[in-house]
PDB file of C-alpha atoms and ligand atoms in Angstrom:
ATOM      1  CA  UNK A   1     -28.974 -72.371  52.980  1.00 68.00           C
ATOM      2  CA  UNK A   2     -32.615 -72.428  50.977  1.00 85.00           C
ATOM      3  CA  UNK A   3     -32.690 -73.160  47.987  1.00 92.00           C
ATOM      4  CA  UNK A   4     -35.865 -73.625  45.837  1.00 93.00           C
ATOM      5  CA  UNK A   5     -36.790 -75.308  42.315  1.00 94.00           C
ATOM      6  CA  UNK A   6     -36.954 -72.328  40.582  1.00 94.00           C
ATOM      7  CA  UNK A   7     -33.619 -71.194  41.287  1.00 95.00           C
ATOM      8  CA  UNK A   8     -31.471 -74.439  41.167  1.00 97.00           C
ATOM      9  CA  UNK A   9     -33.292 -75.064  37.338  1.00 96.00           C
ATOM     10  CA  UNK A  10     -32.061 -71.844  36.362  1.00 97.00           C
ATOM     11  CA  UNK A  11     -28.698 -72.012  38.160  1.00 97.00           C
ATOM     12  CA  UNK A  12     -28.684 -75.659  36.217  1.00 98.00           C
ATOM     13  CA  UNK A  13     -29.984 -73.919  32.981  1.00 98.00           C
ATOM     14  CA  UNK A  14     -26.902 -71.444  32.925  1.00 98.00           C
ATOM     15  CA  UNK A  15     -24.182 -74.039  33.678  1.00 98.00           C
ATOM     16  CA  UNK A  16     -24.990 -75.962  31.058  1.00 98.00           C
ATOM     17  CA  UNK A  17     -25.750 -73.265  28.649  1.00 98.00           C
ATOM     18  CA  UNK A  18     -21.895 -72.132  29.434  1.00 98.00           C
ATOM     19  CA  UNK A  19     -21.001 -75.420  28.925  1.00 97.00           C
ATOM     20  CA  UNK A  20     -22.472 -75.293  25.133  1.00 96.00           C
ATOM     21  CA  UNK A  21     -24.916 -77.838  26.174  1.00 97.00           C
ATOM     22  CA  UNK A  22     -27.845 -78.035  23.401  1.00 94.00           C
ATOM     23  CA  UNK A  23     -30.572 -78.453  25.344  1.00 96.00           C
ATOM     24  CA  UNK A  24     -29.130 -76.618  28.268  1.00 98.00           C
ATOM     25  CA  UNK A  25     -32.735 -76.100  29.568  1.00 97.00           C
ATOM     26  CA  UNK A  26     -34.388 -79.310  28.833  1.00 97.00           C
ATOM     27  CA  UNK A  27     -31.450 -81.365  30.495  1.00 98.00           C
ATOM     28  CA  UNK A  28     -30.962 -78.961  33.249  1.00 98.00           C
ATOM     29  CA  UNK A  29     -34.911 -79.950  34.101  1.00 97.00           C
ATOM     30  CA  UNK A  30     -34.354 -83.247  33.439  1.00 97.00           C
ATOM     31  CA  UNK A  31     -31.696 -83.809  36.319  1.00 98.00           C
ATOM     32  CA  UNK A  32     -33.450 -82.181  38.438  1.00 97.00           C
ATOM     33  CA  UNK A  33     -37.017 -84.166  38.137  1.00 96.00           C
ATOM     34  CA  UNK A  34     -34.178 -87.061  38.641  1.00 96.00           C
ATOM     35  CA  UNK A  35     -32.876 -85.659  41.556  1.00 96.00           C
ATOM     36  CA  UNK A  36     -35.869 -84.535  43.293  1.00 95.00           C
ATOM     37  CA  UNK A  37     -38.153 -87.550  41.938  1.00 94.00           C
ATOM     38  CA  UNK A  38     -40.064 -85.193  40.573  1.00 92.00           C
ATOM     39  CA  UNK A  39     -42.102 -84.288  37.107  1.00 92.00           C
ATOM     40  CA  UNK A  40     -42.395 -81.237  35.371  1.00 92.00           C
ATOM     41  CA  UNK A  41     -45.455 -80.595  36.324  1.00 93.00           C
ATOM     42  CA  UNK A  42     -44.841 -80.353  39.620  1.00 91.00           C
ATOM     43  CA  UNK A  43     -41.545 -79.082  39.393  1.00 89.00           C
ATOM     44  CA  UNK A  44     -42.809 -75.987  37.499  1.00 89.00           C
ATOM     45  CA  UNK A  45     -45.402 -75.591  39.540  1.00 92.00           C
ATOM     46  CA  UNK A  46     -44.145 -75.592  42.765  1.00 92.00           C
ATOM     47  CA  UNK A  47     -41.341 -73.222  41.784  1.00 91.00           C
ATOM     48  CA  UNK A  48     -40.723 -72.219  45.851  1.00 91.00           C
ATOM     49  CA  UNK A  49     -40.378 -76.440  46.473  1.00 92.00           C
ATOM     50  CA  UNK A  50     -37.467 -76.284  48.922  1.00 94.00           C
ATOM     51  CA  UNK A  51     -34.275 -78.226  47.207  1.00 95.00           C
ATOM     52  CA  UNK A  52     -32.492 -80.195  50.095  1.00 95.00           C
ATOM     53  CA  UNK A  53     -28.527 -79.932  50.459  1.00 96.00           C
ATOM     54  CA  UNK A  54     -28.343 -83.628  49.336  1.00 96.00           C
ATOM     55  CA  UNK A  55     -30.398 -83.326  46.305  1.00 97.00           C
ATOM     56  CA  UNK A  56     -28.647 -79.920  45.571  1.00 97.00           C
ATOM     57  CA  UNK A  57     -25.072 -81.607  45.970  1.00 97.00           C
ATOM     58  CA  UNK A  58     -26.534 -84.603  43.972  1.00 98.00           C
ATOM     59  CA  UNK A  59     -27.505 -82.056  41.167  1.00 98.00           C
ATOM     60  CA  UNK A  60     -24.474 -79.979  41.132  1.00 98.00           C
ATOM     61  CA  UNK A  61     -22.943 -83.257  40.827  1.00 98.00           C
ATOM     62  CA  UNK A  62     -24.662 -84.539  37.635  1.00 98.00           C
ATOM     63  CA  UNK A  63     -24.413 -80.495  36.227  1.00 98.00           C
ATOM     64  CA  UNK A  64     -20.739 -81.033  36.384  1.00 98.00           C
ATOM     65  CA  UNK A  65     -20.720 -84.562  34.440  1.00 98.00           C
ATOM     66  CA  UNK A  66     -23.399 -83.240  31.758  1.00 98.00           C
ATOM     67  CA  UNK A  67     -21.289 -80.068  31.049  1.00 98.00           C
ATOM     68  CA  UNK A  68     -17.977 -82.594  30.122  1.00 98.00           C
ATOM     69  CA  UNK A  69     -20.813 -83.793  27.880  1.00 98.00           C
ATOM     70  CA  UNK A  70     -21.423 -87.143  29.538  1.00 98.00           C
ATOM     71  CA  UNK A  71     -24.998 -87.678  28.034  1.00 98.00           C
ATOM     72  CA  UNK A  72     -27.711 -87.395  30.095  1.00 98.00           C
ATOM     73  CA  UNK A  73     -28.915 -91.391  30.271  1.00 98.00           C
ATOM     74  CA  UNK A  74     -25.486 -92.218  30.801  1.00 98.00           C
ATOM     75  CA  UNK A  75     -26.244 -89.998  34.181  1.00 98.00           C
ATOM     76  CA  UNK A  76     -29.808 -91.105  34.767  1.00 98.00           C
ATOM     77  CA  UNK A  77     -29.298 -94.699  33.511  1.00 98.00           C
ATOM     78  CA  UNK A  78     -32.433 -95.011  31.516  1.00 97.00           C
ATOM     79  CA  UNK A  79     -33.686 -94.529  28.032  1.00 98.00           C
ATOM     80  CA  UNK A  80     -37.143 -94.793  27.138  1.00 98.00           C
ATOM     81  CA  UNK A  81     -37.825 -96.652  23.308  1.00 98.00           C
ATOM     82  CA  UNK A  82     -40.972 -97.821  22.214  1.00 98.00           C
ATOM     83  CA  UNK A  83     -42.537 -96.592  24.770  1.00 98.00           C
ATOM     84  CA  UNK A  84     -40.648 -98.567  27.413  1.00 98.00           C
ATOM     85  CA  UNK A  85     -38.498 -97.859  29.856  1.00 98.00           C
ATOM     86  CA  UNK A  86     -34.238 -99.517  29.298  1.00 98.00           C
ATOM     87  CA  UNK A  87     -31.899 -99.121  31.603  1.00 98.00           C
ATOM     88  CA  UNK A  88     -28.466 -97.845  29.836  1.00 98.00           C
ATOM     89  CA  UNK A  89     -24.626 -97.517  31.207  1.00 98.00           C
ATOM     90  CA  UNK A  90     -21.901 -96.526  29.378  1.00 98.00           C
ATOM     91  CA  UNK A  91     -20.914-100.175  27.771  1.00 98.00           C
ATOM     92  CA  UNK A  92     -24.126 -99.845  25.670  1.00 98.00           C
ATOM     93  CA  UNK A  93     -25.364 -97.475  22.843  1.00 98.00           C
ATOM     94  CA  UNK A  94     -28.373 -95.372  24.100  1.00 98.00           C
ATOM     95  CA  UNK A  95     -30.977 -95.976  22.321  1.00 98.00           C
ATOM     96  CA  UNK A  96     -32.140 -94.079  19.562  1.00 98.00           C
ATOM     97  CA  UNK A  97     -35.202 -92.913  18.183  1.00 96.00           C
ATOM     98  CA  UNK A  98     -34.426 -93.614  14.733  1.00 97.00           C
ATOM     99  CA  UNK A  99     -34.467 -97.065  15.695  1.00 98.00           C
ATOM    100  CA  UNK A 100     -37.636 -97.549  16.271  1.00 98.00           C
ATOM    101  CA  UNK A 101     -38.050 -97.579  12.494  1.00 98.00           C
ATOM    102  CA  UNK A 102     -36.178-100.782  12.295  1.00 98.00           C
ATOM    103  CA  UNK A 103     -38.776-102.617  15.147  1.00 98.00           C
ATOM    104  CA  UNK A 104     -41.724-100.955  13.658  1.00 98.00           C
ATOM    105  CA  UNK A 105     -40.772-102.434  10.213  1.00 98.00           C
ATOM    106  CA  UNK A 106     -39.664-106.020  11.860  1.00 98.00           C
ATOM    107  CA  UNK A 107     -43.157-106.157  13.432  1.00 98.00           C
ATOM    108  CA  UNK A 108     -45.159-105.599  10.034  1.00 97.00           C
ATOM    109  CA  UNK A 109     -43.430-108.948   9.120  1.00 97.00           C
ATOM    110  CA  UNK A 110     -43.699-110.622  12.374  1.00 97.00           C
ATOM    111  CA  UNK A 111     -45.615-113.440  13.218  1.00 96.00           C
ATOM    112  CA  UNK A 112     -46.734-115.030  16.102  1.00 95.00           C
ATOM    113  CA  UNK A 113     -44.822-117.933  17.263  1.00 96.00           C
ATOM    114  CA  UNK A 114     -41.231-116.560  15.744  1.00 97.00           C
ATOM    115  CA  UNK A 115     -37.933-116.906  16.821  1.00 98.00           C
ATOM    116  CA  UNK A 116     -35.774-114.439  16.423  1.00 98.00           C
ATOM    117  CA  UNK A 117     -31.955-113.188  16.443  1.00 98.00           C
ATOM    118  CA  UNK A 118     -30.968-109.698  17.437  1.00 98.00           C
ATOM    119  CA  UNK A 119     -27.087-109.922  16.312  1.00 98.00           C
ATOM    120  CA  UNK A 120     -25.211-107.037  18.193  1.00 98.00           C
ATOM    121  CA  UNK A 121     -27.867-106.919  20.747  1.00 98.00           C
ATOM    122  CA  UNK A 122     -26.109-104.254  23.142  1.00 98.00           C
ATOM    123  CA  UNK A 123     -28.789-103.032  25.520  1.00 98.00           C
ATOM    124  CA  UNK A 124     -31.412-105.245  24.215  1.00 98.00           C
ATOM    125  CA  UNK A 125     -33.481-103.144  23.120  1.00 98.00           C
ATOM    126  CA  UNK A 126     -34.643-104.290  19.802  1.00 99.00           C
ATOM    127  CA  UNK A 127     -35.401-107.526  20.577  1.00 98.00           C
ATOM    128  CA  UNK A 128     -36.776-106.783  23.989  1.00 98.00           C
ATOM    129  CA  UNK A 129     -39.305-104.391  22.670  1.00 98.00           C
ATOM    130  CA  UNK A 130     -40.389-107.127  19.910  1.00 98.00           C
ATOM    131  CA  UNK A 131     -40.924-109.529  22.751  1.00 98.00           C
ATOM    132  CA  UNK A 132     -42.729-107.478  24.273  1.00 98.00           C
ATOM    133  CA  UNK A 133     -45.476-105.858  21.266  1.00 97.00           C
ATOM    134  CA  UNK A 134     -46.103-110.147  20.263  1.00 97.00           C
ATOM    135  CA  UNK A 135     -46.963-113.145  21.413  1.00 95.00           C
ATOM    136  CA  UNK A 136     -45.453-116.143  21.898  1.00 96.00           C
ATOM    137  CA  UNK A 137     -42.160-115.081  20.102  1.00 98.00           C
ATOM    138  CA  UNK A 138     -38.914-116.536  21.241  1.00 98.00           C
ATOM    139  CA  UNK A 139     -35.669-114.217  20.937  1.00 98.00           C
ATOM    140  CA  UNK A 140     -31.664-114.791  21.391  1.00 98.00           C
ATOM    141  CA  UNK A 141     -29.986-112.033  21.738  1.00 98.00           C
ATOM    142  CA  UNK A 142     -26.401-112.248  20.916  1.00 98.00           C
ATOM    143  CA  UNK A 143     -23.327-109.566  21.608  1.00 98.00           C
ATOM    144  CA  UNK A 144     -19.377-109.158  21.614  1.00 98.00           C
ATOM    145  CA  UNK A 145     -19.380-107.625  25.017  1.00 98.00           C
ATOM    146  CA  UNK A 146     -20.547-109.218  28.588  1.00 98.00           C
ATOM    147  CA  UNK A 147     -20.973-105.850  29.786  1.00 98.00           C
ATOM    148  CA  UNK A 148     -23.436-104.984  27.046  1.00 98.00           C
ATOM    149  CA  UNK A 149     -25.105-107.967  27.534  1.00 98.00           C
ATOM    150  CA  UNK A 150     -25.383-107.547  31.826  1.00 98.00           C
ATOM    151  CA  UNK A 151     -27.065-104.764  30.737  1.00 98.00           C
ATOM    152  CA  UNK A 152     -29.556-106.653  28.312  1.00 98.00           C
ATOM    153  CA  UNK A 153     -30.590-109.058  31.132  1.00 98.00           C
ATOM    154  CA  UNK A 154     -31.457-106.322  33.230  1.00 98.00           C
ATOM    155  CA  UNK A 155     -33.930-104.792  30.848  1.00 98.00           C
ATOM    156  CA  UNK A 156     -35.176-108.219  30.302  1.00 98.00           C
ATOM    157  CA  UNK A 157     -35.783-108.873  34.181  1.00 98.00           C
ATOM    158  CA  UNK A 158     -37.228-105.597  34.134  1.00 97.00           C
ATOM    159  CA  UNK A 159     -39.653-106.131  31.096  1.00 98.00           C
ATOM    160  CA  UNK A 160     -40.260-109.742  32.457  1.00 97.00           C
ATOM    161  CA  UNK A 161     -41.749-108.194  35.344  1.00 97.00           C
ATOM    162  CA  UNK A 162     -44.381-106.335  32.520  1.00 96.00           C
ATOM    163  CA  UNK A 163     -45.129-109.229  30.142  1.00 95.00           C
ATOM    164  CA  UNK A 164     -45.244-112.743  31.875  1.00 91.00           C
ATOM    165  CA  UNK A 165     -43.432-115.411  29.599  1.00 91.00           C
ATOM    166  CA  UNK A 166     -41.337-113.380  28.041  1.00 96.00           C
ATOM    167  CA  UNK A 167     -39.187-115.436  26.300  1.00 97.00           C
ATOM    168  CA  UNK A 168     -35.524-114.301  25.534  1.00 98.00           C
ATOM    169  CA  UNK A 169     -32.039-115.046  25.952  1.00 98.00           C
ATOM    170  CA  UNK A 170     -28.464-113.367  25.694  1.00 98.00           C
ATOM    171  CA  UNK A 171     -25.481-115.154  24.575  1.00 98.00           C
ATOM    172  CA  UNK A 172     -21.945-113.910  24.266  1.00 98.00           C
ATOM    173  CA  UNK A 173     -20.789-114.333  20.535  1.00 98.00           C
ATOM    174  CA  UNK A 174     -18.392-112.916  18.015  1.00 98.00           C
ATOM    175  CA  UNK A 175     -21.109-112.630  15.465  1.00 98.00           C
ATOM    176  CA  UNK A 176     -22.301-116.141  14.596  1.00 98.00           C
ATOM    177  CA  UNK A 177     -19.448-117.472  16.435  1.00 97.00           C
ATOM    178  CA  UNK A 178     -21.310-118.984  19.508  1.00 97.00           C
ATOM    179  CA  UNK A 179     -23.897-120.631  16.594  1.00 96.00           C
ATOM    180  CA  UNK A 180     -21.540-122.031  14.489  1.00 95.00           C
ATOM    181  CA  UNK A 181     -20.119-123.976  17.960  1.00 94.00           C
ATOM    182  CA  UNK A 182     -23.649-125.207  18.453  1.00 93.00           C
ATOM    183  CA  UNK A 183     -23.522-126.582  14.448  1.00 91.00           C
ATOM    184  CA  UNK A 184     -20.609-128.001  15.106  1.00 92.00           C
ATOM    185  CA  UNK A 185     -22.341-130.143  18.478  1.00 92.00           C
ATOM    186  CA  UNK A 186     -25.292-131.061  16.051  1.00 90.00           C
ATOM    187  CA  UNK A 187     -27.312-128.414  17.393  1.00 88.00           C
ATOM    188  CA  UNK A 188     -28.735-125.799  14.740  1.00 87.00           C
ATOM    189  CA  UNK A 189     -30.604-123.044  15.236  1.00 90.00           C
ATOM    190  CA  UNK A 190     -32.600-121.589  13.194  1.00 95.00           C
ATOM    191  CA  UNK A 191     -34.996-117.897  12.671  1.00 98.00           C
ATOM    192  CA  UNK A 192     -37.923-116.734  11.199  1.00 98.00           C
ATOM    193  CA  UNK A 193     -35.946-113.262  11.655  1.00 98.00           C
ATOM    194  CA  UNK A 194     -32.614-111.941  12.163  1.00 98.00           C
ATOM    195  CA  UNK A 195     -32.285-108.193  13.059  1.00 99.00           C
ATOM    196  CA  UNK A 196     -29.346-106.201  13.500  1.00 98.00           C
ATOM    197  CA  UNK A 197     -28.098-102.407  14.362  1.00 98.00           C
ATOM    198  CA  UNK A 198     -24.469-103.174  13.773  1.00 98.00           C
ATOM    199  CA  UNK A 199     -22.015-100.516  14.146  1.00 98.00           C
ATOM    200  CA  UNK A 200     -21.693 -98.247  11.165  1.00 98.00           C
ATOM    201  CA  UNK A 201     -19.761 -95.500  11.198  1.00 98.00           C
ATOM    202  CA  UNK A 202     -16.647 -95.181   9.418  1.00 98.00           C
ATOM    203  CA  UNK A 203     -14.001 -95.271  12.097  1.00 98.00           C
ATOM    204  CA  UNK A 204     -12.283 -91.996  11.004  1.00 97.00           C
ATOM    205  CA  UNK A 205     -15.944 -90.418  10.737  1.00 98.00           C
ATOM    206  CA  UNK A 206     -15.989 -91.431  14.465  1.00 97.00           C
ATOM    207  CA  UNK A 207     -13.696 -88.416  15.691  1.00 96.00           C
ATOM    208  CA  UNK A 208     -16.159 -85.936  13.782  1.00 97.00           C
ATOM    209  CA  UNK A 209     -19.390 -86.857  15.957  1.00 97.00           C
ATOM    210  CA  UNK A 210     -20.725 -85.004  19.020  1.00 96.00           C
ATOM    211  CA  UNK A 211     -18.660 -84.750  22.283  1.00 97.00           C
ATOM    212  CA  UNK A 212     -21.683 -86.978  24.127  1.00 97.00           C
ATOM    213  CA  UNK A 213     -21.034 -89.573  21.402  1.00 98.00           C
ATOM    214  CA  UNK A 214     -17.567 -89.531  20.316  1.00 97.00           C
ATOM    215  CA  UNK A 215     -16.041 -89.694  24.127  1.00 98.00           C
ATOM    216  CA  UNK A 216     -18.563 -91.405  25.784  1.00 98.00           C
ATOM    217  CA  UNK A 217     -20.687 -94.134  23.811  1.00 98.00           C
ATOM    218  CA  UNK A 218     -18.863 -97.631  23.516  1.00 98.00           C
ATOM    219  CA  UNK A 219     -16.669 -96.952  20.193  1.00 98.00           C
ATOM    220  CA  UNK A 220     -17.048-100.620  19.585  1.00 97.00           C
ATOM    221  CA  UNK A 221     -20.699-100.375  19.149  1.00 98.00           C
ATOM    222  CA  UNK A 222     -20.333 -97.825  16.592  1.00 98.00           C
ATOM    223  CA  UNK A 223     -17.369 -98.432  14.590  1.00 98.00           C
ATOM    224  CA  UNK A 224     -18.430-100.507  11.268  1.00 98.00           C
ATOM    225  CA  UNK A 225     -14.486-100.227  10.474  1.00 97.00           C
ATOM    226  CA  UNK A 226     -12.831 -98.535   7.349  1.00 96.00           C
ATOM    227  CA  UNK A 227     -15.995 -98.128   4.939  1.00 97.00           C
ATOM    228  CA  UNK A 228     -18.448 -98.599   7.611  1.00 98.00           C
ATOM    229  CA  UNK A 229     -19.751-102.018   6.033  1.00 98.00           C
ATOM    230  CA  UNK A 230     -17.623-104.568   7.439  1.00 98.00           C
ATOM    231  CA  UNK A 231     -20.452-106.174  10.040  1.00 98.00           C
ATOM    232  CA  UNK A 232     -23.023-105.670   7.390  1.00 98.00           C
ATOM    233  CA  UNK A 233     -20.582-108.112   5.447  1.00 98.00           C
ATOM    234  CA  UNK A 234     -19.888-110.206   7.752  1.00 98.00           C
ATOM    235  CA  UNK A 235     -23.676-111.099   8.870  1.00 98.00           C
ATOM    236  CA  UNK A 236     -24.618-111.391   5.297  1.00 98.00           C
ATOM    237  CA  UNK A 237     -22.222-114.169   4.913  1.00 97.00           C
ATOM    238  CA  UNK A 238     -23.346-116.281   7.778  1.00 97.00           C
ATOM    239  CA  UNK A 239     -27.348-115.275   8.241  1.00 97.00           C
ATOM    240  CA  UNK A 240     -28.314-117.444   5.231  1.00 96.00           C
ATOM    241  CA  UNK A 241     -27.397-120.326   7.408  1.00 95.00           C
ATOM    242  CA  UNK A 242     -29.274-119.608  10.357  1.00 96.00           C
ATOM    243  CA  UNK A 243     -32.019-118.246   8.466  1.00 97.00           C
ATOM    244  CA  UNK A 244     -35.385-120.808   8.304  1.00 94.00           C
ATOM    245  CA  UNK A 245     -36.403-120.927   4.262  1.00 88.00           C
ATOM    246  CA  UNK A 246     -38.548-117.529   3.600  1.00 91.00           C
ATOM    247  CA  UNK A 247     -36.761-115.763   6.498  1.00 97.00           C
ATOM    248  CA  UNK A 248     -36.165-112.204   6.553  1.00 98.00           C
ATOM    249  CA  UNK A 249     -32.813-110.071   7.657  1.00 98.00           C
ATOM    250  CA  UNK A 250     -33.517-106.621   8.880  1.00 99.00           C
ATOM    251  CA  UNK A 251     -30.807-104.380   9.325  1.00 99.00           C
ATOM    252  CA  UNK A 252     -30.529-100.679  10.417  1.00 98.00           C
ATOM    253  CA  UNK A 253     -28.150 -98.796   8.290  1.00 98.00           C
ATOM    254  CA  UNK A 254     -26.387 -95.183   8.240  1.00 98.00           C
ATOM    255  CA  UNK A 255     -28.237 -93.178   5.739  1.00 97.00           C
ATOM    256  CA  UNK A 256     -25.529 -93.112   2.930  1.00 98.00           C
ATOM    257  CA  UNK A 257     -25.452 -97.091   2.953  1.00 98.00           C
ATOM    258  CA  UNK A 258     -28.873 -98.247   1.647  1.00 98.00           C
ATOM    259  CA  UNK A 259     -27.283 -98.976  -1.954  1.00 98.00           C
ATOM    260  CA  UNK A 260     -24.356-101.136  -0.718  1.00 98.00           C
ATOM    261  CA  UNK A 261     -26.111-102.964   1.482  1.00 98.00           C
ATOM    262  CA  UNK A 262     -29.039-103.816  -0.522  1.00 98.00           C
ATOM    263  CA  UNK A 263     -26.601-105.015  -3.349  1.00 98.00           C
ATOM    264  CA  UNK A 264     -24.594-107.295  -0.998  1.00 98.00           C
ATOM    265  CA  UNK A 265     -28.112-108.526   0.305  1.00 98.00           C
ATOM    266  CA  UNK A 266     -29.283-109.065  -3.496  1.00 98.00           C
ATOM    267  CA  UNK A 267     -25.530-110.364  -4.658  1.00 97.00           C
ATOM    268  CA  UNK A 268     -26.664-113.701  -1.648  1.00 96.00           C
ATOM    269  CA  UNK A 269     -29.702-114.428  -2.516  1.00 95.00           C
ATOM    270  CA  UNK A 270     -32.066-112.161  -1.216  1.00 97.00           C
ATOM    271  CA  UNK A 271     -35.629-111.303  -2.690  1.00 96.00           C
ATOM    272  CA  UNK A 272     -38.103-108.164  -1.897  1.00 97.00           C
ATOM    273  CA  UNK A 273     -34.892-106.147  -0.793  1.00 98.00           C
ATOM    274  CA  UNK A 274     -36.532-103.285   0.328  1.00 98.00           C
ATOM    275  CA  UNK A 275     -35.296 -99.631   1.963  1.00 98.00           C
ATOM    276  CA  UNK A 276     -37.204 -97.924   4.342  1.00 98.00           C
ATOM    277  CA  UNK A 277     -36.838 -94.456   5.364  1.00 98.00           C
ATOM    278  CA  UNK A 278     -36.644 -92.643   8.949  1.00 96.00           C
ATOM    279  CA  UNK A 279     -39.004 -89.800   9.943  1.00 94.00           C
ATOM    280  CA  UNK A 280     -36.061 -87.025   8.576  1.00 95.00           C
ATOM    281  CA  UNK A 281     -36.390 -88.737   4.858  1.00 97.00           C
ATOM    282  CA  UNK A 282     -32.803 -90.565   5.477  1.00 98.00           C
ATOM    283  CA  UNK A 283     -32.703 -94.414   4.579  1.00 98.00           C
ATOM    284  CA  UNK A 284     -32.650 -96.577   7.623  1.00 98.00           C
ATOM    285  CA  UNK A 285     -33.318 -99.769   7.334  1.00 98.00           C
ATOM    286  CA  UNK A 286     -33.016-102.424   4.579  1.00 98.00           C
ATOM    287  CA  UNK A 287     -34.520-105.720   4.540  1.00 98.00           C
ATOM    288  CA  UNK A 288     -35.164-109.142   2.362  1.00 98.00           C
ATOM    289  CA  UNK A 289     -36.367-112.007   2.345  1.00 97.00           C
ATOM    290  CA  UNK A 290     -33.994-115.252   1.942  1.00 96.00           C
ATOM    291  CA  UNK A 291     -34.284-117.035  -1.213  1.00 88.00           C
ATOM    292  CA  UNK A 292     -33.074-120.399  -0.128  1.00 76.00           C
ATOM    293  CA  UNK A 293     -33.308-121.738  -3.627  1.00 72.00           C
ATOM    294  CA  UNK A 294     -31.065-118.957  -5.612  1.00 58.00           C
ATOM    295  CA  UNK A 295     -28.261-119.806  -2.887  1.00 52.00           C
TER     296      UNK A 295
HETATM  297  N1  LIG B 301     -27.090 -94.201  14.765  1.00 90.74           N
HETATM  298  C1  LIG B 301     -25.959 -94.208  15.609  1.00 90.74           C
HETATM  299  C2  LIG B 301     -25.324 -92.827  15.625  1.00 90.74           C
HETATM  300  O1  LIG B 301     -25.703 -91.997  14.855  1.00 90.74           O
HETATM  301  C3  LIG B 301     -24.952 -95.257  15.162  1.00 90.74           C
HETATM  302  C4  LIG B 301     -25.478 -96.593  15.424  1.00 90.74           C
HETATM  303  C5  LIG B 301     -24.604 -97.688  14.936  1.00 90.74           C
HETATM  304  O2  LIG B 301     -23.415 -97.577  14.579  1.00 90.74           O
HETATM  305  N2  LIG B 301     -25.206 -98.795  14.910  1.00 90.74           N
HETATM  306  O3  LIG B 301     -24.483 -92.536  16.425  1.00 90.74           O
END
């Protein structure tokens, strides 16, 4: 049997297209570059490329997961954000764009020498990436799940391997959990920042979102409970303490939740509360400096 590029892509194109697939094309291309460690380039090129029967029963293999939906960096196991490469399984949200909003707007307040606490870390990378774009930081990461956080150590190996020095580590924690046992052994931490992309959706908003998300991203990384607000609560009530005098809390938010959250961050004693928006004119990301004093 010879098969060829040009005719797998398209045989890929109209499985997924019958599948309802939104970027039937794009994704079918994708796998395949994947499959064949290829680029597009050459893969459009070199249409008559011969397709070998264990890349072709590779491909038909990831066509059949991507048409139940199962996104396509759950299949590949990577995500690129910020311009760097994380690996992704299913235990962690894939990264998304929209996110880089909330990095972009922690580094315009970062300063060299910083620690820093990425609360619901998941694949790490937030903090990773603001390890990696300044120098000398210092980051804990900190997350519910191990498996999340198995994945965060890769993507730190990996970015070690990039950026010598590269300072960071993941703890397992219930929130502050892990920090307030530290307190409690006279050993307090404290950071010039504190970032977080908690989960925010409404749980019974949850059963409305795409297929790729709904079935197949960790639930527990998106569900911010009934109203959606219940980790933004919760970290509000404990960052103060962990926060150095003058230090900021950053927090990604669902684009309806900019006026709640900015009054809870106001109501404890935050100053310069501030909303930023995403690249689609939806708030994103709210942040404030800690007024140690009005506490
Ligand atoms: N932005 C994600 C989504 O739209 C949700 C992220 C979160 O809950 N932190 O699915």
């Amino acid at each position: 049997m010879d098969l060829h590029y040009e005719q797998v892509y398209k045989w890929g194109e109209e499985q997924l297209e019958s599948a309802d697939i939104a970027e039937a094309k794009l994704d079918a291309r994708l796998l395949l570059e994947y499959v064949c460690g290829t680029d597009r380039n050459t893969l459009l090129i070199h249409g008559d490329r011969e397709v070998s029967e264990k890349e072709y029963e590779y491909y038909v293999n990831y066509i059949v997961e991507r048409k139940k939906h199962v996104p396509l960096q759950y299949i590949t196991g990577v995500q690129e954000f910020m311009g760097l490469e994380f690996a992704v399984n299913k235990h962690v949200l894939i990264p998304r764009q929209d996110t880089e909003i909330l990095v972009e707007e922690v580094m315009r307040h970062l300063h060299d020498g910083m620690h820093i606490l990425d609360m619901c870390t998941g694949s790490g990378c937030i903090l990773l990436s603001l390890l990696y774009y300044s120098n000398d930081c210092t980051g804990i990461g900190m997350d519910i799940s191990q498996d999340a956080l198995s994945v965060a150590r890769e993507n730190a190996d990996k970015l070690k391997t990039l950026k010598n020095g590269l300072n960071v580590e993941f703890v397992q924690s219930d929130l502050f959990e892990q920090l307030e046992k530290n307190e409690e052994d006279g050993d307090k931490c404290q950071f010039e920042i504190i970032v977080s992309n908690p989960p925010y959706i409404k749980s019974d908003v949850i059963e409305t979102l795409m297929p790729e998300v709904r079935e197949y991203e960790p639930h527990s990384a998106l569900d911010g409970k009934e109203d959606g607000l219940f980790f933004y609560r919760k970290i509000i009530e404990r960052a103060g303490d962990y926060l150095a005098g003058g230090g900021e809390l950053f927090f990604e938010i669902g684009y309806d939740q900019a006026a709640d959250v900015k009054a809870m961050m106001e109501e404890a004693g935050y100053a310069e509360v501030e909303v930023v928006k995403d690249f689609a004119g939806l708030d994103r990301v709210v942040h404030g400096i800690l007024n140690k004093s009005a506490v």
